[in-house]
Every structure is written in structure tokens, then in C-alpha cells.
Amino acid sequence: MVHMGKYTDLLASSTSFARLLDDIHQFEQQQSIELHQQQSIISSTCSDDDEILILSKTAETKQKGIVKRHVYTAYIKAGFGLIMGLFIVIILSSMREATSIFSNWWLAKWSDDESYRYRILDNCTSLQNNNKNNNNTIWSMSNAEWNNHRNQQFYIYCGTVVLVGMLNPWSFIPAVISLIGLLYVRYCFAPCFRDLRRLESITRSPVYSYLTSTIHGLKVIRSYHAEHMCSTEFFSHLDDNTRANYLIYITGRWAALRFDWVALIFIALVTILSMTLRVTGHRYFSTADIAMTLSYSLSLMGLLQWTIRLSVDLETRMTSVERVLEYCSLEQEPPAQVPLNRRPPSTWPSHGRIVFDNVSMSHSSDNQSLLALRHISMTIEAGEKVGIVGRTGAGKSSLIQTLFRMGTLVNGQIKIDNIDIALIGLDDVRRHLSIIPQDPVLFTGTMRSNLDPFNEYSDVEIWRALEQVQLKTLVADGMSNGIHSIVSEGGSNLSVGQKQLVCLARAILKMSKILVIDEATANVDNVTDELIQRAIREKFKECTVLTIAHRLRTVIDSDRILVLGNGELLEFDSPKILLSNPNSHFASLVEQAGVAEAEHLRTLANMKSTKDNHNLDQELLLDSKETDPLLT
């Protein structure tokens, strides 16, 4: 051992260790030079192809940008030359595209030309049927107390059956079995689907009607904070309709799955039968025949399914036609017009005298239905003011409906100025009577069309009628176009009182000899009530007025009071005479109003009687002066 220690110490202190490191470094360099020389010798012995490959790899570059024009030119020159090549390419490409476009155009034109004729026939037939049914429906409701594709599919069906029968007559056996299965599925599916569709139609109507009525009454709903209640009820109707729709979808999926099962069984039977016949050698079937049999069997089964589905869909959709025809067959009212020789004079009624002779009325023509009025006999003189009172269900509205011929007259007759209203047309009766209903009815249109729907009066007369009910300022200043201003649906841009005054102005404009007031002031304030009563007293002084009222104060100044109960005439006399009998029904109604109100009603009745007596004395005095000249 010459030296020992750390590497750095040996390198600094020992010259022999440094010399040893230099020898090792020179040896490594010599080995590297020899290895490089050996690699050069090996590379010089490589083939030319390998050398070319190595050189190409070292010289490979990438072009940038679009393909240069000379590339296309060189490619075309390699074919037919530059000019000829371009010409041939353009001609061939143009011919190819023109042929493709022409074939598609001809196919579209040919098919569309045929379907165009069929669509015309189909649409004309459907339009004619729908037009006739819709007109009949609208007419009946107003007066109430599908062709080429089927033929084409039929011919396809027949052709498929014939072809399958020629290829494999034995396939008719599974076809019959499958047809029976399809018919059984239809037998189970069609009634449920049809009734569910009817149920969906029935549950759809409440959704629309409730939504419409809610929109119209939105102010009232919000004022009473009834949003949650109305939303709950609306969602209840919507849930009922959604359930029906969901069941329709589920039932359709159920039937589709069963149809697919039957089709699968049919194809399996046809396949097994065809293979069995070929294996047993009973009849030779080529592979093409078997494939064609299976192909057209699939088509046949698809047509059978389509036919079954179409029959169910047709039956289901015909429920709508059934409903339309049901409305078309509703029992009709009597004719609106009668022959000229049976029509009343144009001035009828000239007085307004009404006679009920043993009148019995029912709301239905069914003989088993209950009578709303029973044996009503009375006479209302011309110009008389009659108040009609009674409890709920007493027959007050039924009496008015009978006057307008809106019910079924079971017995008796009604005469107005000695003319039986049952012998004349409905238009002649209803056009010559005026009514102010409890719920005022306004239609979408202008103010003028609501006051004069038949355009019979001038603008001056209409403005005069509005002035008499104190609506002239509202219409002239509050509306942009005066009497030509738009009245929204149901008159929603007017208050209840204003709508009632519009109905009163309509009656004033018409000035019929008979006016019916059906609790017109039940939903208005006291000021509007007083305005209506004053206008009636002043403008209809010479007319016969029939007033239905729950507030006895409204009718206490009538000439006579008609008391009804359970459809029967209980009492018919002046207010004072009826109140003088403490056992009368009218006196009982007055007492139920309270002590103070009853006393006030009695006072008004006495004042009415005194006023009538005074007027009678004045009339007698005038008559006596006319007959005896000495009194003058």
C-alpha cells in the first residue's frame, strides 16, 4: 500500500494518484475513437436504399399554406392534358349533378302530382263535412232547448298478401294466428282508449272555463285574498285532465308492446316453418325465397299493425264527430219566423196587456220532469207596474222565461194584446219585449253596437238615451271614441253599476211596451238603485213593467204585488191590501225584514195608495168636466 486517504487529499498530496487518473482518461478517449472508426466502416457497407432512406429523413420538410396552383395543373396534365382535362371534368361533373337533380325533381314531381290530386279530393271532402257539421252544430247550439291513403294502403296490403302467398302458402297459418292475436289486443285496447279519450275531452273543458272565469274575476279574487283557493281548485281540474292524458299515453304504450309481441311470434313462426319445409324437402325454398318471404312477412305484419292502430285511432277520433252530431240533434226551439199571414202587426204590442190563462211550465220537454209553474191565471193590465216577490225557487224567473218562451209550455196560453205568443215566431216575441237582467250582459264591440245591435237608431237617439241614464259624460269624456269606443269582453272595462245603466239605456232606446226587470238593482249601490228606479218611473210611465226584486223596497210602490210560492200563484193585489191582512204571505215577508224596515214599507205602501187615490180623483174630475160643460 502506497497511499490511503480521501479523494481530495490524495489528489493534492500524491503525484502518483494524479498520474493514474490521467492514464485512465487517455484510455477512454482512445476507446471512443476506435468505436467511431468501426461505425464508419459499418455504415460504408450499407445498401443504397438504406442510404437514400437516411438521407430522405434528414431532408424531409413540411409545406405551409394552401395547395399551390401548379399542383392541380400537374395533376390534370398527367391525365388528359390541361385543356381537355378541365373540359372533361367540368362536363362529367355537370352531367352527374344534372342527372341526380333531374331524377330527384322528377320523382318529387311525379309523386307530388298524384298526391296533389288526392289532397284536393281529401281536403274538399273534409272541408265540406266539417263545414256542414260545424254549421249544424252552431245552428243547433244557438237554437237548442276522411281518402287516397286508405285506398293506397289497401292495395299495398293486398299485393303483399298475394306475394307472400305465392312464395310460401304455409305462411298464411301464422298470419291467421297473428291476426287473431292482434284483434284480441284491439278488443282489449280500443274500449279503454276510446273512453279515456272521452274522459280527457270532458276534463279539458273545466280547465278552460275555470281559467277564463278566473281571469274575468281577478280583481275580486285578489281583493278577498283567494289566490291560494283558486289555484288549488284550478290545479285540481288540471290534475284530472293530466291523469286522463297520462292514462291515454300508457294505454297506447301497452297496446304497442302487445302488437310487437304478436309480430315477433309471427316472424318466428314464418321462419321456423320456412326452414322446416326446406330441411324436410317438402318444398324447395331457395335462400332468396326465404329472405323475400321474411321481408314481406315483416311488411305484412307492419301493415296489419298499422290497420289495427288506424281502426282504433279512427274510432277514437270519431268520438269528436259523435259529440258534434249529438249537439246537432239537440231538441230545437220553435221556429224564429212564421208565415206573414200569422205574424203580428209591426206596432204590436201597442198596449202591453198580458193574460196568463192556466199556465203550467217545465224547463224540460220530458213528461216526467217537474213543473216550474203550476196553473197560473192572472191578468196584467196595460201600463200596470207589477212587483214579483217570493222565496228562492218560488218560480219568479220561470215566470219571466215563460213570457220570453224559453221554457216548455205544458198547459195553458199566454196572450199579449189578445195575441197568443205560442202562435207567432220567437223573433216577434223577443224583439218586442225588453229586459234588464240581474247580471248585465255586454258583448265585445263598440258602445254603439251594445246599445243598438241591429243598427236601428241614429247617433242622436243613442246620445239622448245615454244622457237619460247619466252616462253621457262617461262615454263622451271617459272614452276615447265616444259611442264608438271599444267595450271589452263581458264589459270588464265598466263597473257593475255602469253596465246595468247601459242595459237600462238599451231598454230606453227600444221603448217596448213591456219591460221586465229581473232584480236589476240587486248588485248595485243605493245611488245607482235610485237612479234606475227614477228612470223607470219617468221613461216607462206608459209601459207595463214587471219587476222581480229581493228588496221589498224596490217593489213596494208597484200597482200590484204578485206573490209566488213553489210555482203557484199565492197572492196578487195592491201592496196596501196585502199588508192589511196580517196572515198574507206578503205581510209575512215584510215582517221578516225587521221592525223598522217593515214600518217604513207600510208607510210607503200607504203613500202609494193615497197617491193613486188622488190621481184617480183627478181623472174623475177631468172626465166629469168633459161630460158636463156647466162645471167649467
XYZ file of C-alpha atoms in Angstrom, residues 34-570:
537
model
C -11.808 3.204 -32.180
C -15.601 2.771 -31.766
C -16.309 5.701 -34.124
C -13.990 4.204 -36.761
C -15.798 0.866 -36.534
C -19.218 2.586 -37.032
C -17.906 4.402 -40.107
C -16.757 1.110 -41.613
C -20.170 -0.476 -40.953
C -22.103 2.475 -42.453
C -19.977 2.352 -45.597
C -21.121 -1.215 -46.207
C -24.923 -0.320 -46.070
C -27.122 -0.669 -49.206
C -28.030 2.268 -51.399
C -31.702 2.045 -50.365
C -30.892 2.446 -46.717
C -28.646 5.363 -47.558
C -31.438 7.006 -49.543
C -33.848 6.445 -46.643
C -31.435 8.024 -44.180
C -30.860 10.982 -46.495
C -34.610 11.470 -47.105
C -35.264 11.549 -43.384
C -32.670 14.196 -42.838
C -34.021 16.257 -45.829
C -37.830 15.963 -45.015
C -39.668 19.296 -44.852
C -43.341 20.479 -44.448
C -45.155 22.816 -46.838
C -47.196 25.663 -45.452
C -50.401 27.419 -46.636
C -52.857 26.343 -49.364
C -52.065 23.834 -52.104
C -50.332 25.654 -54.940
C -51.990 26.002 -58.335
C -49.205 24.159 -60.143
C -50.107 21.026 -58.226
C -53.563 20.964 -59.761
C -52.132 21.794 -63.186
C -49.611 18.973 -62.961
C -52.319 16.546 -61.833
C -54.625 17.438 -64.716
C -51.754 17.289 -67.265
C -50.980 13.772 -66.068
C -54.464 12.784 -67.223
C -55.851 14.173 -70.497
C -53.861 17.362 -70.723
C -54.667 20.746 -69.268
C -57.443 21.995 -71.598
C -59.044 18.641 -72.392
C -58.812 17.530 -68.787
C -60.562 20.615 -67.483
C -63.287 20.282 -70.132
C -63.964 16.606 -69.382
C -64.022 17.169 -65.625
C -66.495 20.043 -65.939
C -68.754 18.177 -68.405
C -68.831 14.949 -66.409
C -69.432 16.711 -63.117
C -72.204 18.814 -64.615
C -73.874 15.775 -66.187
C -73.683 13.834 -62.939
C -75.224 16.608 -60.880
C -77.836 17.400 -63.522
C -78.875 13.740 -63.708
C -79.116 13.492 -59.943
C -81.108 16.694 -59.642
C -83.385 15.741 -62.554
C -84.152 12.314 -61.105
C -84.975 13.789 -57.719
C -87.051 16.511 -59.315
C -88.954 14.051 -61.498
C -89.589 11.732 -58.568
C -90.819 14.608 -56.437
C -92.960 15.989 -59.264
C -94.429 12.595 -60.100
C -95.282 11.718 -56.515
C -96.447 15.223 -55.716
C -98.568 15.309 -58.866
C -100.503 12.251 -57.713
C -100.723 13.279 -54.084
C -101.821 16.750 -55.175
C -104.968 15.358 -56.756
C -105.692 13.151 -53.784
C -105.075 16.002 -51.365
C -107.529 18.170 -53.277
C -110.181 15.456 -53.081
C -109.403 14.730 -49.435
C -109.392 18.376 -48.421
C -112.553 19.203 -50.342
C -114.399 16.285 -48.741
C -113.123 17.149 -45.267
C -113.927 20.822 -45.705
C -117.425 20.008 -46.901
C -118.044 17.625 -43.996
C -116.553 19.960 -41.408
C -118.376 22.954 -42.813
C -121.696 21.149 -42.749
C -121.173 19.674 -39.271
C -119.889 22.930 -37.806
C -122.762 24.895 -39.284
C -125.224 22.351 -37.947
C -123.535 22.462 -34.534
C -123.562 26.232 -34.299
C -127.147 26.405 -35.522
C -128.296 23.697 -33.118
C -126.444 25.203 -30.160
C -127.871 28.617 -30.933
C -131.401 27.263 -31.113
C -131.173 24.422 -28.616
C -133.678 23.893 -25.679
C -111.747 11.331 -44.127
C -109.142 9.107 -48.798
C -106.278 8.373 -51.071
C -104.020 6.942 -48.369
C -106.621 4.390 -47.308
C -107.008 3.080 -50.862
C -103.250 3.096 -51.396
C -102.580 1.151 -48.207
C -105.357 -1.292 -49.089
C -103.720 -2.087 -52.458
C -100.293 -2.454 -50.818
C -101.843 -4.806 -48.296
C -103.476 -6.949 -50.999
C -100.277 -7.065 -53.057
C -98.218 -8.123 -50.059
C -100.660 -10.891 -49.163
C -100.626 -12.241 -52.736
C -96.818 -12.166 -52.941
C -96.317 -13.898 -49.585
C -98.917 -16.497 -50.562
C -97.108 -17.232 -53.833
C -93.752 -17.605 -52.105
C -94.959 -19.639 -49.139
C -98.641 -20.515 -48.836
C -97.989 -22.076 -45.419
C -97.255 -18.625 -44.036
C -100.986 -17.946 -44.004
C -101.307 -20.208 -40.953
C -99.183 -17.999 -38.653
C -100.696 -14.958 -40.353
C -104.190 -16.012 -39.288
C -102.963 -16.786 -35.767
C -101.277 -13.395 -35.555
C -104.352 -11.644 -36.913
C -106.457 -13.250 -34.200
C -103.918 -12.084 -31.629
C -103.954 -8.546 -32.992
C -107.743 -8.469 -32.968
C -107.773 -9.689 -29.374
C -105.358 -6.942 -28.339
C -107.556 -4.453 -30.154
C -110.628 -5.839 -28.413
C -108.975 -5.154 -25.042
C -107.374 -1.875 -26.052
C -109.981 0.019 -28.089
C -112.758 0.452 -25.467
C -110.339 1.717 -22.834
C -108.597 4.067 -25.241
C -111.893 5.387 -26.575
C -113.367 6.038 -23.141
C -110.141 7.614 -21.931
C -110.245 9.987 -24.883
C -113.793 10.922 -23.974
C -112.752 11.398 -20.370
C -109.905 13.644 -21.492
C -112.333 15.769 -23.502
C -114.669 16.045 -20.540
C -111.903 17.008 -18.094
C -110.434 19.554 -20.518
C -113.482 21.802 -20.525
C -113.350 22.703 -16.793
C -109.707 23.746 -17.180
C -110.518 26.268 -19.912
C -113.743 27.513 -18.357
C -112.211 27.915 -14.888
C -109.214 29.739 -16.347
C -111.475 32.121 -18.264
C -113.736 32.826 -15.304
C -110.705 33.357 -13.053
C -109.238 35.943 -15.414
C -112.550 37.802 -15.522
C -112.850 37.764 -11.725
C -109.223 38.516 -10.970
C -109.984 41.717 -9.088
C -112.473 40.019 -6.786
C -110.111 37.096 -6.154
C -107.279 39.419 -5.174
C -109.494 41.622 -3.040
C -110.609 38.592 -0.988
C -107.092 37.064 -0.966
C -108.467 33.897 -2.540
C -105.479 33.244 -4.808
C -104.489 30.039 -2.994
C -108.028 28.679 -3.027
C -108.482 29.392 -6.740
C -105.042 27.991 -7.571
C -105.835 24.812 -5.655
C -109.126 24.360 -7.463
C -107.524 25.072 -10.852
C -104.728 22.565 -10.212
C -107.378 20.034 -9.216
C -109.054 20.420 -12.625
C -105.645 20.337 -14.327
C -104.651 17.168 -12.455
C -107.838 15.437 -13.574
C -107.055 16.249 -17.203
C -103.384 15.277 -16.807
C -104.349 11.911 -15.326
C -106.544 11.187 -18.325
C -103.753 12.199 -20.731
C -101.234 10.047 -18.868
C -103.556 7.037 -18.985
C -104.029 7.571 -22.734
C -100.246 7.512 -23.218
C -99.780 4.428 -21.009
C -102.604 2.572 -22.732
C -101.078 3.316 -26.133
C -97.682 2.031 -24.994
C -99.337 -1.110 -23.580
C -101.017 -1.859 -26.902
C -97.834 -1.120 -28.892
C -95.878 -3.616 -26.786
C -98.528 -6.312 -27.315
C -98.574 -5.619 -31.049
C -94.790 -6.060 -31.167
C -95.065 -9.351 -29.292
C -97.584 -10.672 -31.810
C -95.356 -9.516 -34.678
C -92.344 -11.257 -33.109
C -94.285 -14.509 -32.737
C -95.470 -14.259 -36.348
C -91.957 -13.748 -37.759
C -90.623 -16.594 -35.612
C -93.339 -18.955 -36.856
C -92.767 -18.000 -40.500
C -89.005 -18.505 -40.124
C -89.363 -21.884 -38.420
C -91.945 -23.024 -40.979
C -89.813 -21.987 -43.964
C -86.672 -23.642 -42.599
C -88.594 -26.808 -41.710
C -90.032 -27.104 -45.210
C -86.599 -26.636 -46.757
C -84.898 -29.168 -44.449
C -87.603 -31.800 -44.878
C -87.603 -31.292 -48.635
C -91.363 -30.936 -48.725
C -90.904 -27.940 -50.939
C -87.681 -26.388 -52.133
C -87.049 -22.903 -50.937
C -84.013 -21.022 -52.073
C -82.259 -18.631 -49.773
C -83.634 -15.752 -51.808
C -87.188 -17.074 -51.443
C -86.811 -17.394 -47.684
C -85.334 -13.919 -47.426
C -88.117 -12.445 -49.551
C -90.732 -14.309 -47.528
C -89.343 -12.903 -44.281
C -89.048 -9.432 -45.765
C -92.628 -9.295 -46.978
C -93.868 -11.046 -43.851
C -92.402 -8.188 -41.862
C -94.122 -5.785 -44.226
C -97.387 -7.718 -43.891
C -97.210 -7.624 -40.108
C -96.445 -3.936 -40.199
C -99.497 -3.365 -42.373
C -101.644 -5.438 -40.033
C -100.446 -3.429 -37.037
C -100.994 -0.213 -38.936
C -104.515 -1.286 -39.858
C -105.387 -2.172 -36.262
C -103.913 1.066 -34.941
C -105.717 3.075 -37.597
C -109.040 1.446 -36.780
C -108.605 2.288 -33.098
C -107.495 5.817 -33.900
C -110.421 6.252 -36.280
C -112.873 5.044 -33.676
C -111.314 7.307 -31.071
C -111.358 10.376 -33.278
C -114.900 9.685 -34.344
C -115.928 10.352 -30.759
C -115.455 14.024 -31.615
C -117.799 13.650 -34.577
C -120.157 11.764 -32.314
C -120.152 14.687 -29.909
C -120.743 17.147 -32.754
C -123.662 15.097 -34.074
C -125.028 14.909 -30.554
C -125.162 18.682 -30.445
C -126.664 18.728 -33.946
C -129.521 16.512 -32.762
C -130.435 18.673 -29.785
C -134.087 19.457 -29.470
C -134.832 22.696 -31.294
C -136.814 25.697 -30.215
C -139.926 26.648 -32.135
C -139.252 28.493 -35.413
C -137.958 32.034 -35.179
C -140.176 33.176 -38.033
C -143.685 32.221 -39.097
C -145.535 32.924 -42.375
C -146.502 36.528 -42.981
C -150.185 35.828 -42.527
C -149.520 34.678 -38.961
C -147.146 37.468 -37.942
C -148.400 40.207 -35.608
C -148.615 43.841 -36.722
C -145.426 45.871 -36.679
C -146.877 48.024 -33.892
C -147.569 45.013 -31.655
C -147.803 45.216 -28.714
C -149.465 48.585 -28.746
C -150.825 48.469 -25.186
C -148.974 45.844 -23.156
C -151.855 43.856 -21.674
C -150.726 40.369 -20.548
C -153.043 37.453 -19.795
C -151.912 34.177 -18.226
C -154.587 31.510 -18.687
C -153.977 28.343 -16.608
C -150.273 28.350 -17.492
C -148.074 25.416 -16.466
C -144.410 25.397 -17.473
C -141.479 22.967 -17.305
C -137.817 23.573 -18.013
C -137.647 20.298 -19.973
C -139.840 18.690 -22.596
C -139.681 15.418 -20.682
C -143.103 14.473 -19.426
C -141.621 13.206 -16.169
C -139.913 16.492 -15.316
C -141.214 18.671 -12.517
C -143.338 21.700 -13.242
C -141.742 25.063 -12.532
C -145.117 26.844 -12.762
C -148.491 25.330 -11.905
C -151.804 26.635 -13.210
C -151.029 30.368 -13.200
C -154.012 32.503 -14.154
C -153.944 36.316 -13.960
C -154.357 39.480 -15.985
C -151.858 42.338 -16.032
C -153.419 45.468 -17.425
C -151.696 47.777 -19.884
C -149.325 50.227 -18.214
C -149.532 48.446 -14.877
C -146.475 48.182 -12.640
C -146.285 44.719 -11.065
C -143.785 43.602 -8.458
C -142.998 39.869 -8.329
C -141.798 38.522 -4.989
C -141.268 35.123 -3.413
C -138.673 32.966 -1.778
C -135.819 31.315 -3.652
C -137.225 28.698 -6.020
C -140.709 30.163 -5.925
C -140.843 30.486 -9.741
C -140.132 34.175 -10.290
C -137.520 33.673 -13.019
C -139.566 30.838 -14.521
C -142.468 33.226 -14.975
C -140.258 35.601 -16.964
C -138.806 32.733 -19.013
C -142.320 31.680 -19.925
C -143.050 35.185 -21.142
C -139.998 35.013 -23.438
C -140.907 31.437 -24.493
C -137.716 29.996 -23.029
C -139.399 27.026 -21.347
C -141.831 24.311 -22.354
C -145.438 25.380 -22.019
C -147.154 22.271 -20.711
C -150.602 23.747 -20.378
C -152.500 26.993 -20.929
C -151.697 30.015 -23.026
C -150.194 33.490 -22.714
C -151.725 36.383 -24.617
C -150.199 39.806 -25.163
C -152.704 42.285 -26.546
C -155.030 39.402 -27.446
C -152.362 37.504 -29.467
C -151.268 34.060 -28.300
C -147.475 34.217 -28.231
C -147.249 30.448 -28.880
C -148.657 31.005 -32.386
C -146.074 33.553 -33.544
C -142.313 33.351 -34.146
C -139.731 33.681 -31.419
C -138.216 36.764 -33.054
C -141.551 38.554 -32.997
C -141.947 37.829 -29.289
C -138.455 38.564 -28.049
C -137.767 41.609 -30.229
C -140.835 43.376 -28.855
C -140.024 42.755 -25.186
C -137.286 44.485 -23.197
C -135.431 43.102 -20.194
C -132.894 44.458 -17.745
C -131.259 41.327 -16.283
C -129.755 40.880 -12.855
C -126.333 40.208 -14.386
C -125.896 42.813 -17.139
C -124.808 41.365 -20.461
C -122.418 43.306 -22.696
C -120.738 41.983 -25.828
C -117.293 42.592 -27.283
C -117.641 45.514 -29.666
C -118.385 49.203 -29.510
C -120.654 51.012 -27.115
C -122.961 51.733 -30.022
C -123.255 48.073 -31.050
C -124.136 47.171 -27.476
C -126.873 49.789 -27.339
C -128.154 49.258 -30.886
C -127.088 45.787 -32.105
C -129.397 45.910 -35.155
C -128.404 49.476 -36.152
C -131.957 50.789 -35.971
C -131.382 54.147 -34.261
C -129.420 57.304 -35.015
C -126.481 58.651 -33.033
C -128.658 61.455 -31.679
C -131.124 58.980 -30.193
C -128.302 56.951 -28.676
C -126.723 60.025 -27.054
C -130.133 61.028 -25.707
C -130.608 57.602 -24.116
C -127.153 57.796 -22.522
C -127.951 61.229 -21.158
C -131.150 59.975 -19.559
C -129.212 57.361 -17.562
C -126.385 59.830 -16.777
C -123.767 58.000 -18.851
C -123.232 60.709 -21.455
C -120.331 62.313 -19.587
C -118.647 58.954 -19.030
C -118.894 57.939 -22.677
C -118.052 61.376 -24.099
C -115.153 62.249 -21.792
C -114.030 58.965 -20.258
C -113.849 57.013 -23.506
C -111.565 57.942 -26.384
C -114.011 57.452 -29.277
C -117.357 58.180 -27.658
C -120.076 55.723 -28.593
C -117.601 54.078 -30.995
C -115.265 53.174 -28.127
C -114.491 49.501 -27.618
C -116.247 47.564 -24.868
C -114.034 44.710 -23.736
C -115.226 41.131 -23.309
C -118.034 40.975 -20.780
C -117.767 44.738 -20.283
C -114.765 44.322 -17.984
C -113.747 47.960 -18.519
C -117.005 49.091 -16.868
C -118.287 48.700 -13.336
C -121.353 46.612 -12.489
C -123.459 49.709 -11.989
C -122.316 51.229 -15.276
C -123.103 48.004 -17.131
C -126.551 47.995 -15.567
C -127.103 51.559 -16.731
C -126.038 50.570 -20.259
C -128.724 47.873 -20.200
C -131.210 50.476 -18.989
C -130.201 52.829 -21.819
C -130.717 49.955 -24.258
C -134.240 49.458 -22.922
C -134.983 53.198 -23.085
C -133.759 53.287 -26.682
C -136.015 50.388 -27.585
C -139.049 51.688 -25.672
C -141.026 48.457 -25.734
C -144.483 48.436 -24.270
C -143.449 45.636 -21.896
C -140.359 45.913 -19.706
C -139.063 43.113 -17.477
C -136.643 43.934 -14.676
C -135.026 40.810 -13.212
C -133.566 42.017 -9.899
C -131.609 44.675 -11.762
C -130.614 46.545 -8.599
C -129.525 43.545 -6.516
C -125.794 44.116 -7.151
C -125.611 47.918 -7.334
C -125.230 50.660 -4.767
C -128.104 52.737 -3.438
C -127.322 55.725 -5.672
C -127.456 53.611 -8.832
C -130.553 51.876 -7.495
C -132.320 55.193 -7.041
C -131.187 56.345 -10.494
C -132.574 53.201 -12.118
C -135.870 53.411 -10.253
C -136.345 57.081 -11.151
C -135.549 56.444 -14.828
C -138.032 53.579 -14.901
C -140.778 55.683 -13.328
C -140.196 58.558 -15.733
C -139.400 56.827 -19.021
C -141.670 53.797 -18.726
C -144.686 55.550 -17.275
C -146.964 54.303 -20.042
C -145.415 50.819 -20.244
C -146.202 47.580 -18.487
C -143.364 46.884 -16.071
C -142.727 43.537 -14.365
C -140.137 43.798 -11.601
C -138.506 40.880 -9.780
C -136.785 42.001 -6.608
C -135.403 40.628 -3.371
C -135.511 44.082 -1.790
C -139.131 44.746 -0.997
C -138.459 48.479 -1.008
C -137.893 48.221 -4.766
C -141.420 46.977 -5.495
C -143.418 48.451 -2.619
C -144.605 51.312 -4.847
C -145.884 48.942 -7.543
C -149.517 48.950 -8.538
C -149.861 45.321 -7.571
C -147.710 42.665 -5.938
C -147.527 39.115 -7.319
C -146.529 36.587 -4.652
C -145.308 33.182 -5.878
C -144.558 30.024 -3.915
C -143.471 26.619 -5.243
C -144.522 27.652 -8.737
C -148.034 28.616 -7.698
C -149.795 31.973 -7.576
C -150.339 32.741 -3.896
